[in-house]
Coordinates of C-alpha atoms in Angstrom, one line a residue:
Chain A
X1 CA 0.0 -0.2 0.0
X2 CA 1.4 3.2 -1.2
X3 CA 1.6 6.5 1.2
X4 CA -1.3 8.4 -0.1
X5 CA -3.2 5.0 0.0
X6 CA -2.8 4.9 3.9
X7 CA -3.4 8.7 3.9
X8 CA -6.9 8.3 2.5
X9 CA -7.4 5.6 4.7
X10 CA -6.9 7.6 7.6
X11 CA -9.0 10.6 6.1
X12 CA -11.6 8.2 5.8
X13 CA -11.5 6.8 9.1
X14 CA -11.2 10.3 10.2
X15 CA -14.6 11.1 8.3
X16 CA -16.6 8.5 10.0
X17 CA -19.1 10.1 12.4
X18 CA -18.5 7.3 15.2
X19 CA -14.7 8.1 15.2
X20 CA -14.9 12.0 15.3
X21 CA -17.5 11.8 18.1
X22 CA -15.1 9.1 20.0
X23 CA -11.9 11.7 19.4
X24 CA -13.7 14.6 20.8
X25 CA -14.8 13.0 23.9
X26 CA -11.1 12.0 24.1
X27 CA -10.0 15.4 23.4
X28 CA -12.7 16.7 25.9
X29 CA -10.9 14.1 28.7
X30 CA -7.4 15.3 28.0
X31 CA -8.6 18.9 28.3
X32 CA -10.0 17.8 32.2
X33 CA -7.5 16.2 33.0
X34 CA -5.0 19.3 32.2
X35 CA -7.3 22.1 33.0
X36 CA -7.5 21.6 37.4
X37 CA -9.0 25.2 38.2
X38 CA -12.7 24.3 39.0
X39 CA -13.9 27.8 37.7
X40 CA -12.6 26.7 34.1
X41 CA -13.6 23.5 34.3
X42 CA -17.2 25.3 34.9
X43 CA -16.9 27.0 32.2
X44 CA -16.3 24.4 29.9
X45 CA -19.6 22.5 31.7
X46 CA -21.2 25.7 29.8
X47 CA -19.5 25.3 26.9
X48 CA -20.3 21.5 26.3
X49 CA -24.3 22.7 27.1
X50 CA -23.8 25.5 24.2
X51 CA -22.5 23.3 22.0
X52 CA -25.1 20.7 22.5
X53 CA -27.5 23.7 21.1
X54 CA -25.5 25.0 18.4
X55 CA -25.1 21.9 16.8
X56 CA -28.8 21.8 16.4
X57 CA -29.0 25.3 15.2
X58 CA -26.3 24.3 12.8
X59 CA -28.3 21.5 11.5
X60 CA -31.5 24.2 10.7
X61 CA -29.4 26.6 9.6
X62 CA -26.8 24.9 7.6
X63 CA -28.7 22.1 6.0
X64 CA -32.2 23.2 6.4
X65 CA -31.4 26.6 5.5
X66 CA -33.7 27.9 7.9
X67 CA -32.9 30.1 11.1
X68 CA -34.3 30.0 14.4
X69 CA -34.1 33.1 16.7
X70 CA -36.1 31.4 19.7
X71 CA -33.5 28.8 20.5
X72 CA -33.0 30.0 24.2
X73 CA -37.3 29.5 24.3
X74 CA -36.5 25.7 23.7
X75 CA -33.3 25.8 26.1
X76 CA -35.6 27.1 28.9
X77 CA -38.5 25.1 28.4
X78 CA -36.5 22.0 28.9
X79 CA -34.8 23.7 32.1
X80 CA -38.2 24.8 33.5
X81 CA -39.8 21.0 32.5
X82 CA -37.4 19.4 34.2
X83 CA -37.3 21.6 37.2
X84 CA -40.8 22.1 37.4
X85 CA -41.4 18.4 37.4
X86 CA -38.2 17.4 39.9
X87 CA -38.9 19.9 42.3
X88 CA -42.7 20.4 42.5
X89 CA -44.2 17.0 41.3
X90 CA -41.4 15.0 42.7
X91 CA -40.6 13.1 39.4
X92 CA -37.4 10.9 38.9
X93 CA -34.6 12.4 37.1
X94 CA -35.0 9.6 34.6
X95 CA -38.6 10.4 33.9
X96 CA -38.0 14.0 34.0
X97 CA -35.4 14.0 31.2
X98 CA -37.6 12.3 28.3
X99 CA -40.5 14.7 29.5
X100 CA -38.6 17.3 29.2
X101 CA -37.0 16.6 25.5
X102 CA -40.7 15.6 24.6
X103 CA -42.4 18.7 25.7
X104 CA -40.0 21.1 23.9
X105 CA -40.2 19.0 20.9
X106 CA -43.9 19.4 20.9
X107 CA -44.0 22.9 21.1
X108 CA -41.3 23.3 18.1
X109 CA -44.0 20.8 16.1
X110 CA -46.7 23.3 17.1
X111 CA -44.5 26.3 15.7
X112 CA -42.8 24.6 12.9
X113 CA -45.4 22.9 11.1
X114 CA -47.4 25.8 10.2
X115 CA -44.8 28.1 9.5
X116 CA -42.4 25.6 7.9
X117 CA -45.3 24.9 5.1
X118 CA -44.8 28.4 3.9
X119 CA -41.8 29.4 1.8
X120 CA -39.2 31.9 2.9
X121 CA -38.0 32.7 6.7
X122 CA -40.8 32.9 8.5
X123 CA -39.7 30.4 10.7
X124 CA -37.2 33.1 12.1
X125 CA -39.7 35.5 13.0
X126 CA -42.2 32.8 14.5
X127 CA -39.7 31.9 16.7
X128 CA -38.6 35.3 17.4
X129 CA -42.5 35.8 19.2
X130 CA -42.3 32.3 20.5
X131 CA -39.0 33.5 22.4
X132 CA -40.6 36.5 24.0
X133 CA -44.0 34.5 24.7
X134 CA -42.1 32.3 26.6
X135 CA -40.1 34.6 28.5
X136 CA -43.2 36.4 29.2
X137 CA -44.6 32.9 30.2
X138 CA -41.8 32.2 32.5
X139 CA -41.9 35.5 34.5
X140 CA -45.7 35.6 34.7
X141 CA -46.8 32.1 35.6
X142 CA -45.4 32.3 39.7
X143 CA -47.3 29.5 41.2
X144 CA -44.9 27.6 39.0
X145 CA -41.9 29.1 37.8
X146 CA -41.2 31.4 40.8
X147 CA -41.7 34.5 38.1
X148 CA -38.7 36.9 38.0
X149 CA -36.5 35.6 40.8
X150 CA -37.1 32.2 39.5
X151 CA -36.7 29.1 41.7
X152 CA -33.8 26.7 43.0
X153 CA -32.8 23.3 44.8
X154 CA -33.1 21.6 41.8
X155 CA -31.9 18.0 43.0
X156 CA -28.4 16.8 41.3
X157 CA -28.0 13.6 38.6
X158 CA -27.5 10.5 40.4
X159 CA -25.8 7.8 37.6
X160 CA -26.3 4.2 39.5
X161 CA -24.1 4.9 43.0
X162 CA -22.2 7.8 41.9
X163 CA -23.8 11.8 42.3
X164 CA -23.0 14.3 40.1
X165 CA -21.8 16.7 42.7
X166 CA -18.6 17.8 41.4
X167 CA -17.4 20.0 38.2
X168 CA -15.3 17.1 37.2
X169 CA -18.0 14.5 37.1
X170 CA -20.3 16.7 35.9
X171 CA -18.0 17.7 32.8
X172 CA -17.5 13.9 32.0
X173 CA -21.3 13.4 31.5
X174 CA -21.9 16.5 29.7
X175 CA -18.9 16.0 27.4
X176 CA -20.0 12.4 26.8
X177 CA -23.8 14.1 26.0
X178 CA -22.1 16.2 23.6
X179 CA -20.2 13.2 21.8
X180 CA -23.2 11.4 21.3
X181 CA -25.4 14.7 19.7
X182 CA -22.4 14.8 17.6
X183 CA -22.6 11.2 16.8
X184 CA -26.1 11.7 15.7
X185 CA -25.6 15.0 13.9
X186 CA -22.6 13.9 11.6
X187 CA -25.1 10.8 10.9
X188 CA -28.0 13.0 10.0
X189 CA -25.7 15.0 7.8
X190 CA -23.8 11.9 6.2
X191 CA -27.3 10.1 5.5
X192 CA -29.9 10.1 2.9
X193 CA -31.5 12.9 4.7
X194 CA -28.3 14.8 5.0
X195 CA -28.1 15.1 1.4
X196 CA -31.5 16.2 0.7
X197 CA -30.8 18.4 3.1
X198 CA -27.8 20.1 1.6
X199 CA -30.0 19.8 -1.8
X200 CA -33.1 22.1 -0.4
X201 CA -30.9 24.6 1.0
X202 CA -29.1 24.6 -2.1
X203 CA -32.2 24.8 -4.4
X204 CA -35.2 23.8 -3.4
X205 CA -37.7 23.9 -6.2
X206 CA -35.1 21.8 -7.6
X207 CA -35.2 19.2 -4.8
X208 CA -38.5 19.5 -4.5
X209 CA -38.9 18.4 -8.2
X210 CA -36.8 15.7 -7.5
X211 CA -39.2 14.4 -5.0
X212 CA -37.6 15.6 -1.7
X213 CA -40.4 16.3 0.6
X214 CA -39.0 20.0 1.8
X215 CA -41.3 20.7 4.3
X216 CA -41.4 17.8 6.4
X217 CA -38.0 17.7 6.3
X218 CA -37.6 21.0 7.6
X219 CA -39.8 20.1 10.4
X220 CA -38.0 17.4 11.1
X221 CA -34.9 19.1 11.4
X222 CA -36.4 22.0 13.8
X223 CA -37.8 19.4 15.9
X224 CA -34.5 18.0 16.2
X225 CA -32.7 20.7 16.9
X226 CA -35.0 22.0 19.4
X227 CA -34.6 18.5 21.3
X228 CA -30.9 19.0 21.6
X229 CA -31.5 22.6 23.3
X230 CA -34.0 20.7 25.5
X231 CA -31.6 18.4 26.6
X232 CA -28.9 21.3 27.0
X233 CA -31.6 23.0 29.0
X234 CA -31.8 20.1 31.1
X235 CA -28.3 19.5 31.9
X236 CA -28.2 23.2 32.8
X237 CA -30.9 23.0 35.4
X238 CA -29.6 19.9 36.8
X239 CA -26.0 21.7 36.8
X240 CA -26.7 25.5 38.3
X241 CA -29.6 23.7 40.4
X242 CA -31.4 27.1 40.2
X243 CA -33.7 28.7 37.4
X244 CA -34.2 32.4 36.7
X245 CA -36.0 33.7 33.1
X246 CA -32.9 36.1 32.6
X247 CA -30.8 32.9 31.2
X248 CA -33.4 32.0 28.5
X249 CA -33.6 35.5 26.9
X250 CA -33.8 36.6 23.1
X251 CA -30.3 37.7 23.8
X252 CA -28.8 34.2 24.2
X253 CA -30.9 33.1 21.2
X254 CA -28.9 35.7 19.2
X255 CA -25.6 34.6 20.6
X256 CA -26.7 31.1 19.8
X257 CA -26.9 32.3 15.8
X258 CA -24.0 34.2 16.2
X259 CA -22.0 31.2 17.6
X260 CA -22.9 29.1 14.3
X261 CA -22.6 32.2 11.9
X262 CA -19.2 32.9 12.8
X263 CA -17.9 29.7 12.9
X264 CA -20.0 28.6 9.6
X265 CA -23.1 27.8 9.0
X266 CA -22.2 25.0 6.4
X267 CA -20.3 22.8 8.6
X268 CA -21.0 20.9 12.0
X269 CA -17.6 21.8 13.3
X270 CA -17.9 25.1 12.0
X271 CA -20.8 25.4 15.2
X272 CA -18.3 24.0 17.2
X273 CA -15.6 26.2 16.8
X274 CA -17.8 29.2 16.6
X275 CA -19.3 28.2 20.2
X276 CA -15.7 27.7 21.6
X277 CA -14.7 31.0 20.3
X278 CA -17.5 32.7 21.2
X279 CA -17.8 31.5 25.0
X280 CA -14.0 31.2 25.9
X281 CA -13.9 35.2 24.4
X282 CA -16.0 36.5 27.0
X283 CA -13.2 35.6 29.5
X284 CA -10.6 37.5 28.0
X285 CA -13.6 40.3 27.9
X286 CA -13.9 41.0 31.0
X287 CA -12.5 44.6 31.1
X288 CA -15.2 45.6 28.6
X289 CA -17.9 45.0 31.4
X290 CA -21.6 45.4 29.6
X291 CA -19.7 46.3 26.4
X292 CA -19.0 42.7 25.5
X293 CA -22.4 42.8 23.4
X294 CA -20.9 45.6 21.2
X295 CA -17.4 43.0 20.1
X296 CA -20.1 40.5 19.4
X297 CA -22.3 42.7 17.1
X298 CA -18.7 43.6 15.4
X299 CA -17.6 40.3 15.3
X300 CA -20.9 39.1 13.3
X301 CA -20.7 42.1 11.1
X302 CA -16.8 41.3 10.3
X303 CA -17.3 37.8 9.8
X304 CA -20.3 38.2 7.6
X305 CA -19.0 41.1 5.3
X306 CA -15.4 38.9 4.9
X307 CA -15.9 35.5 5.2
X308 CA -19.9 34.6 5.4
X309 CA -18.8 31.3 5.4
X310 CA -17.3 31.5 8.7
X311 CA -14.4 30.4 10.4
X312 CA -14.4 27.0 9.7
X313 CA -11.9 25.9 6.9
X314 CA -10.1 29.6 7.4
X315 CA -6.7 28.3 5.8
X316 CA -3.4 29.3 7.8
X317 CA -0.8 30.5 5.8
X318 CA 1.9 28.9 7.7
X319 CA 0.7 25.4 6.4
X320 CA 0.5 26.2 3.2
X321 CA 4.1 27.6 3.2
X322 CA 4.8 24.0 4.5
X323 CA 3.6 22.4 1.6
X324 CA 5.4 24.7 -1.0
X325 CA 8.6 24.8 1.1
Chain B
X1 CA -64.8 56.0 36.5
X2 CA -67.5 53.7 34.9
X3 CA -67.0 50.5 32.8
X4 CA -67.6 52.7 29.9
X5 CA -65.1 55.6 30.5
X6 CA -62.7 53.0 31.0
X7 CA -62.9 51.6 28.1
X8 CA -62.6 55.0 26.3
X9 CA -59.5 55.1 28.3
X10 CA -58.2 51.9 27.0
X11 CA -59.1 52.4 23.8
X12 CA -57.4 56.2 23.3
X13 CA -54.1 54.5 24.8
X14 CA -54.6 51.6 22.4
X15 CA -54.6 53.7 19.2
X16 CA -51.6 55.5 20.8
X17 CA -49.6 52.3 21.1
X18 CA -51.1 51.1 17.6
X19 CA -50.2 53.9 15.4
X20 CA -46.2 53.5 16.8
X21 CA -46.2 49.8 15.9
X22 CA -48.1 50.8 12.5
X23 CA -45.0 53.4 11.7
X24 CA -42.7 50.8 12.5
X25 CA -44.5 48.0 10.1
X26 CA -44.7 51.0 7.2
X27 CA -40.4 50.8 8.0
X28 CA -40.5 46.8 7.8
X29 CA -42.6 46.7 4.3
X30 CA -40.7 49.6 2.6
X31 CA -37.2 47.7 3.1
X32 CA -39.2 44.6 2.3
X33 CA -41.0 45.7 -0.4
X34 CA -37.7 47.2 -2.3
X35 CA -35.2 44.1 -1.0
X36 CA -37.3 40.8 -0.4
X37 CA -35.9 40.9 3.3
X38 CA -36.9 41.6 6.6
X39 CA -34.9 44.3 8.7
X40 CA -34.2 42.9 12.0
X41 CA -32.8 45.9 12.8
X42 CA -36.1 47.9 12.3
X43 CA -36.7 48.6 16.0
X44 CA -33.8 49.6 16.6
X45 CA -34.0 52.6 14.2
X46 CA -37.0 53.7 16.5
X47 CA -34.6 53.7 19.3
X48 CA -32.0 55.7 18.0
X49 CA -34.8 58.5 16.7
X50 CA -35.7 58.6 20.5
X51 CA -32.1 58.7 21.5
X52 CA -31.1 60.8 18.9
X53 CA -33.8 63.7 19.9
X54 CA -33.1 63.3 23.9
X55 CA -29.3 63.6 23.0
X56 CA -29.6 66.9 21.3
X57 CA -32.3 68.5 23.3
X58 CA -31.4 67.7 26.7
X59 CA -27.7 67.5 26.4
X60 CA -27.0 69.9 23.4
X61 CA -30.0 72.2 24.4
X62 CA -31.4 72.6 21.1
X63 CA -35.1 73.4 21.0
X64 CA -37.5 70.5 20.6
X65 CA -38.6 72.0 16.9
X66 CA -35.3 71.5 15.7
X67 CA -34.1 68.5 17.8
X68 CA -36.9 66.0 16.8
X69 CA -36.3 66.5 12.9
X70 CA -32.5 66.6 13.3
X71 CA -32.9 63.4 15.2
X72 CA -35.0 61.4 12.5
X73 CA -32.3 63.0 9.7
X74 CA -29.6 61.3 11.4
X75 CA -31.6 58.1 11.6
X76 CA -31.8 58.3 8.3
X77 CA -28.5 58.9 7.5
X78 CA -27.4 55.8 9.5
X79 CA -29.9 54.1 7.4
X80 CA -28.0 55.0 4.4
X81 CA -24.6 54.0 5.8
X82 CA -26.1 50.8 7.0
X83 CA -27.2 50.0 3.7
X84 CA -24.0 51.2 1.9
X85 CA -21.4 49.6 4.6
X86 CA -23.4 46.3 5.2
X87 CA -25.2 45.3 2.0
X88 CA -24.2 47.0 -1.2
X89 CA -20.4 45.5 -0.6
X90 CA -21.9 41.5 -0.6
X91 CA -22.1 39.5 -3.9
X92 CA -25.1 37.1 -4.4
X93 CA -25.6 36.9 -0.4
X94 CA -27.9 34.2 0.7
X95 CA -31.0 35.1 2.7
X96 CA -29.8 33.8 5.4
X97 CA -26.5 35.3 5.4
X98 CA -29.1 39.0 5.0
X99 CA -30.9 37.9 7.8
X100 CA -28.0 37.4 10.2
X101 CA -26.5 40.9 8.6
X102 CA -29.6 42.8 10.0
X103 CA -29.2 40.9 13.3
X104 CA -25.5 42.1 13.5
X105 CA -26.3 45.7 12.9
X106 CA -29.5 45.6 15.5
X107 CA -26.7 44.3 18.2
X108 CA -24.5 47.1 16.9
X109 CA -26.9 49.9 17.2
X110 CA -28.3 48.3 20.4
X111 CA -24.3 48.0 21.9
X112 CA -23.4 51.5 20.3
X113 CA -26.2 53.1 21.9
X114 CA -25.1 51.8 25.3
X115 CA -21.5 52.8 24.7
X116 CA -22.5 56.2 23.9
X117 CA -25.5 56.8 26.4
X118 CA -25.2 53.8 29.0
X119 CA -28.2 52.1 30.4
X120 CA -30.5 54.5 31.8
X121 CA -33.9 55.1 30.5
X122 CA -34.6 59.0 28.6
X123 CA -37.7 61.2 28.4
X124 CA -38.8 63.8 26.2
X125 CA -40.8 66.6 27.2
X126 CA -43.9 66.8 25.7
X127 CA -44.7 68.7 22.4
X128 CA -47.2 70.9 23.5
X129 CA -47.3 70.4 27.4
X130 CA -48.7 67.6 29.6
X131 CA -52.2 69.4 30.4
X132 CA -54.8 66.3 30.0
X133 CA -57.5 67.1 27.8
X134 CA -61.1 65.7 28.8
X135 CA -62.9 63.7 26.5
X136 CA -66.5 62.5 27.5
X137 CA -64.6 61.4 30.8
X138 CA -61.4 60.0 29.9
X139 CA -58.7 62.4 29.6
X140 CA -55.9 62.5 26.2
X141 CA -52.4 63.7 26.7
X142 CA -51.9 66.3 23.9
X143 CA -48.9 64.1 22.5
X144 CA -51.3 61.2 22.1
X145 CA -53.0 63.5 19.3
X146 CA -49.1 64.3 17.9
X147 CA -48.8 60.7 17.4
X148 CA -51.9 60.1 15.8
X149 CA -51.2 63.1 13.8
X150 CA -47.3 62.0 13.4
X151 CA -49.1 58.5 11.7
X152 CA -51.6 60.2 9.4
X153 CA -49.2 62.6 8.3
X154 CA -46.6 59.9 7.2
X155 CA -49.7 57.9 5.6
X156 CA -50.2 60.6 3.6
X157 CA -46.9 61.7 2.7
X158 CA -45.9 58.1 1.6
X159 CA -49.0 57.6 -0.7
X160 CA -48.2 61.3 -2.4
X161 CA -44.7 60.1 -2.6
X162 CA -45.4 56.5 -4.1
X163 CA -48.2 57.8 -6.4
X164 CA -46.5 60.9 -7.9
X165 CA -43.0 61.1 -7.4
X166 CA -40.6 59.7 -10.0
X167 CA -38.7 58.3 -7.3
X168 CA -41.7 56.9 -5.3
X169 CA -43.0 55.1 -8.6
X170 CA -39.8 53.6 -9.1
X171 CA -39.8 52.2 -5.6
X172 CA -42.8 50.8 -6.6
X173 CA -42.0 49.3 -9.3
X174 CA -39.4 47.7 -7.6
X175 CA -41.5 46.1 -5.3
X176 CA -43.6 44.7 -7.9
X177 CA -40.6 43.3 -10.0
X178 CA -37.1 44.0 -9.4
X179 CA -35.9 42.0 -12.4
X180 CA -38.8 43.9 -14.7
X181 CA -37.6 47.2 -13.0
X182 CA -34.2 46.9 -13.8
X183 CA -34.8 46.2 -17.4
X184 CA -36.9 49.5 -17.5
X185 CA -34.1 51.6 -16.9
X186 CA -34.6 52.0 -13.0
X187 CA -31.6 51.8 -10.6
X188 CA -32.1 48.9 -8.5
X189 CA -29.7 49.7 -6.0
X190 CA -29.9 53.0 -5.8
X191 CA -33.8 52.3 -4.9
X192 CA -32.5 50.1 -2.1
X193 CA -30.4 52.5 -0.6
X194 CA -33.4 55.1 -0.6
X195 CA -35.9 52.4 0.9
X196 CA -33.0 52.1 3.5
X197 CA -33.1 55.9 4.4
X198 CA -36.7 56.2 4.2
X199 CA -37.6 53.6 6.5
X200 CA -35.1 54.5 9.1
X201 CA -36.5 57.9 8.8
X202 CA -39.7 56.6 9.4
X203 CA -38.5 54.6 12.5
X204 CA -36.4 57.6 13.7
X205 CA -39.8 60.0 13.5
X206 CA -41.4 57.1 15.3
X207 CA -38.7 57.2 18.2
X208 CA -39.1 61.0 18.4
X209 CA -42.7 61.2 18.7
X210 CA -43.4 58.3 21.3
X211 CA -40.7 59.3 23.6
X212 CA -42.7 62.1 25.7
X213 CA -45.0 59.1 26.4
X214 CA -42.7 55.9 26.9
X215 CA -39.0 56.3 27.8
X216 CA -36.4 55.3 25.6
X217 CA -33.5 53.1 26.6
X218 CA -31.0 51.3 24.8
X219 CA -32.6 47.9 24.4
X220 CA -35.7 49.1 23.6
X221 CA -35.9 48.6 20.0
X222 CA -36.0 44.7 20.2
X223 CA -39.8 44.3 21.7
X224 CA -40.7 47.0 19.2
X225 CA -39.2 45.8 16.2
X226 CA -40.9 42.2 17.0
X227 CA -44.5 43.7 17.7
X228 CA -43.9 46.2 14.7
X229 CA -43.1 42.8 12.6
X230 CA -46.4 41.2 13.7
X231 CA -48.4 44.6 12.5
X232 CA -46.7 44.1 9.1
X233 CA -47.5 40.4 9.0
X234 CA -51.2 40.8 10.0
X235 CA -51.7 44.0 7.5
X236 CA -50.2 41.7 4.8
X237 CA -46.2 41.9 4.3
X238 CA -45.7 45.0 1.8
X239 CA -49.2 46.4 2.3
X240 CA -48.8 50.5 4.1
X241 CA -52.5 50.4 4.4
X242 CA -52.9 47.3 5.7
X243 CA -49.9 48.3 8.0
X244 CA -51.9 51.3 9.7
X245 CA -55.1 49.0 10.3
X246 CA -53.5 46.3 11.6
X247 CA -51.4 48.5 13.9
X248 CA -54.3 50.0 15.7
X249 CA -56.1 46.6 16.0
X250 CA -53.0 45.0 17.6
X251 CA -52.6 48.6 20.1
X252 CA -56.4 48.1 20.7
X253 CA -56.3 44.4 21.5
X254 CA -53.0 45.0 23.8
X255 CA -54.7 47.8 25.7
X256 CA -57.5 46.1 26.5
X257 CA -55.4 43.1 27.7
X258 CA -53.3 45.0 29.6
X259 CA -56.7 46.7 31.0
X260 CA -59.1 44.0 31.6
X261 CA -57.2 40.9 31.8
X262 CA -53.3 41.1 33.1
X263 CA -50.7 44.0 32.6
X264 CA -48.0 41.2 32.7
X265 CA -49.0 39.3 29.6
X266 CA -49.8 42.7 27.5
X267 CA -46.5 42.2 26.0
X268 CA -47.7 38.8 24.5
X269 CA -50.8 39.8 22.6
X270 CA -49.0 41.0 19.5
X271 CA -46.6 38.2 19.6
X272 CA -49.1 35.8 20.0
X273 CA -51.5 37.4 17.0
X274 CA -48.1 37.4 15.0
X275 CA -48.4 33.3 15.2
X276 CA -51.9 32.9 14.7
X277 CA -51.6 35.0 11.5
X278 CA -48.5 33.4 10.2
X279 CA -50.6 29.7 11.4
X280 CA -53.6 30.4 9.9
X281 CA -53.5 33.5 7.2
X282 CA -49.9 34.1 6.5
X283 CA -51.2 36.8 3.7
X284 CA -52.4 38.9 6.6
X285 CA -56.3 40.5 7.2
X286 CA -56.0 42.2 3.3
X287 CA -54.1 39.3 1.4
X288 CA -55.0 36.8 -0.6
X289 CA -53.2 33.2 -0.8
X290 CA -52.5 33.3 -4.1
X291 CA -50.3 37.1 -3.1
X292 CA -48.7 35.2 -0.2
X293 CA -47.1 32.3 -2.5
X294 CA -45.3 35.4 -4.2
X295 CA -44.1 36.9 -0.7
X296 CA -41.5 35.0 0.7
X297 CA -38.3 36.2 1.8

């Protein structure tokens, strides 16, 4: 076997979803072994939670060509559902998890089915409206949600006899789920559905002519992306153990879209890159205090104008020099 | 106060806020007609109009008669610059890219306003005093009449502009069919530029007239924009008259909901209407179904 053949084999292996998500989990384990400071481990837990949401959003934006401006609402619905079920109604966590995801997906279907039948980007507006409505309900339905000040004492997750009560254990749990979500998403992308989705995105009319049921595929992907956000909400609720409406605002929905767009909407890994950059970056922007929003705006605008395909796949000049020299 | 007077009071405040929604919706429609996209920074034009008027009047001490129009004009210039620097340079952008750019602009306007003016809420003095006018037992603030008058004036001026001026007619032609407009020699790029300026101008005017009765702060744009979009959809995307009627209906429903049901949920009214309209009658109250199929963005 020649050198290039071997290289080709390695590349093929690396392309497999199972390998990619396995490697992601391995890297995550190495990272946590290096990072000892619990504060930073905490940030990396949130990074994992954000990555779960943006992977879903990336499927929606890059592969279904639709945009959701209410992803924080699905995140919030997942979090509040499990929070309310476990604290107010004494549900065990293994029941509240599927119910939280199910409820999130149901809401997504209710919004997505009628809107995605329409041509164009009405979903953006419908989800924007849904996001505000959900935010208002979190604030006003005080008997269940505790109103603007929120509610706490959400139980910790226990897996068999291991209680996920420190940052490192929760980190491993979250990143195992990130690997699982990545595996599902990459499989969707590489499947027949994924190719059909790419076709929708590129040329919807042609795809429809070729027998792709465009509306139904878009609805399905939207429901999956909402399900991921609901799952992330579940992870958030049982990590922070306290919920208030502020976390699930329009601001966060827009930040999520920014992460995906900055990383690159054409590829799942773009979403991961964008999320890493925009979750870690604020730690270095502390001295800007509240003006981080202005920085996000500048970054997003600059990327859209200069490199609308995002950071993913950007060529680093050093490497190119190496090839030639 | 008996129920009749109370209802009258709600009606008056509904018309006031509805006029503002109508103006935001008209702003959406102008850009939509010229470009086929929804400008998610539309609400921020309203915020900028209000903020600039406050700055010119309260800080620089300009009389209100000058500060108001100047604020609307500066907002219009910001709209023109936005088009020149963020839209014009793009070659064959996808709709998703365009939507994200308007989001980025919205974040920039909001962040910029916070950077310059901080997080405080500001107010302008009323244009002609605060002495309430009695009206069948209900009270009207003089500013209410200014707001309603402004809506009527803006709407009438637009009708004249689109019907009798060459630029207005050209913009209307772009709204019907951009390709065909280009073929008959209309400079579509320039019309797109104008539409951003005009839309920002109207947003700015709305911001100036509403600030005396509703505080303005850097983050007011998002919700106003969203409700304005609900109004635009309700009235039929691109339909100016529809926007006015829909604005008044949504304003009234919101005022009744706030007064009779619960003020906490009042902001949800316009959004629930938005969802219901999207689900059942996406062409809006005046739209036909066939027409809707052509109106994608």
